[in-house]
Amino acid sequence: MKLGFATFLLVCLLLSSSVFEVSMAGSSFCDSKCGVRCSKAGYKERCLKYCGICCEKCHCVPSGTYGNKDECPCYRDLKNSKGNPKCP
């Protein structure tokens, strides 16, 4: 009984870790793009947070550290609750 339960837990652990790796694989694109985008930001943590949210939603980040938002209309057009641009 204990051996069967231990085997079951081991299989669950292996399956969950492989699913976790697959779900995190897409974020490396956003992490690298947002790292460049926010490299000169005064509030780097906030910039990385919102850039990451926008990147996951739009699947793109404009080049450079500022401007160039025409390269990614979805990123450009996302607004916060006050109607201001959401994405850095």
XYZ file of C-alpha atoms in Angstrom:
88
model
C 0.000 0.000 0.000
C 2.767 2.447 0.970
C 4.802 1.562 -2.128
C 1.809 2.186 -4.394
C 1.111 5.540 -2.736
C 4.781 6.572 -2.988
C 4.829 5.606 -6.672
C 1.655 7.612 -7.262
C 3.162 10.698 -5.587
C 6.361 10.363 -7.592
C 4.434 10.158 -10.877
C 2.330 13.192 -9.918
C 5.455 15.150 -9.059
C 7.114 14.313 -12.371
C 4.009 15.207 -14.378
C 3.468 18.490 -12.577
C 7.097 19.563 -13.023
C 6.987 18.914 -16.771
C 3.728 20.877 -17.088
C 5.287 23.730 -15.092
C 8.305 23.820 -17.431
C 6.058 24.017 -20.493
C 3.972 26.832 -19.001
C 7.101 28.829 -18.124
C 8.690 28.316 -21.542
C 6.693 31.102 -23.208
C 7.676 33.702 -20.646
C 11.379 33.700 -21.549
C 10.478 35.690 -24.679
C 8.698 38.311 -22.588
C 11.396 38.337 -19.912
C 14.139 39.092 -22.425
C 12.137 41.680 -24.383
C 10.930 43.442 -21.240
C 14.441 43.384 -19.794
C 15.590 45.444 -22.765
C 12.479 47.656 -22.731
C 12.852 48.458 -19.019
C 16.651 48.674 -18.853
C 16.624 52.456 -18.381
C 13.389 52.745 -16.374
C 13.430 54.637 -13.089
C 11.057 52.124 -11.495
C 12.406 48.938 -13.038
C 10.258 46.456 -11.045
C 7.043 48.261 -11.971
C 8.129 48.526 -15.597
C 8.939 44.806 -15.764
C 5.599 43.909 -14.151
C 3.447 45.892 -16.571
C 5.586 45.104 -19.594
C 5.247 41.398 -18.740
C 1.454 41.686 -18.446
C 1.255 43.484 -21.792
C 3.653 41.075 -23.488
C 1.725 38.000 -22.336
C -1.484 39.543 -23.650
C -0.146 40.963 -26.928
C 2.749 38.561 -27.676
C 5.022 41.446 -28.633
C 7.066 44.271 -27.105
C 8.230 47.347 -29.038
C 11.968 47.638 -29.636
C 14.122 50.060 -27.691
C 13.684 51.522 -24.242
C 11.069 54.152 -25.147
C 8.621 54.859 -27.964
C 8.283 52.667 -31.060
C 4.820 51.568 -29.884
C 3.575 51.603 -33.489
C 5.462 48.313 -33.927
C 2.911 46.636 -31.646
C -0.618 48.138 -31.847
C -2.023 45.837 -29.145
C 0.728 46.903 -26.724
C 0.151 50.547 -27.663
C -3.630 50.441 -27.251
C -3.913 48.734 -23.837
C -5.205 51.247 -21.277
C -5.493 51.216 -17.498
C -8.722 51.977 -15.616
C -8.017 55.720 -15.861
C -7.630 55.609 -19.642
C -3.863 56.100 -19.580
C -1.444 53.777 -21.419
C -0.921 50.587 -19.433
C 2.246 49.394 -21.121
C 5.649 51.046 -20.646
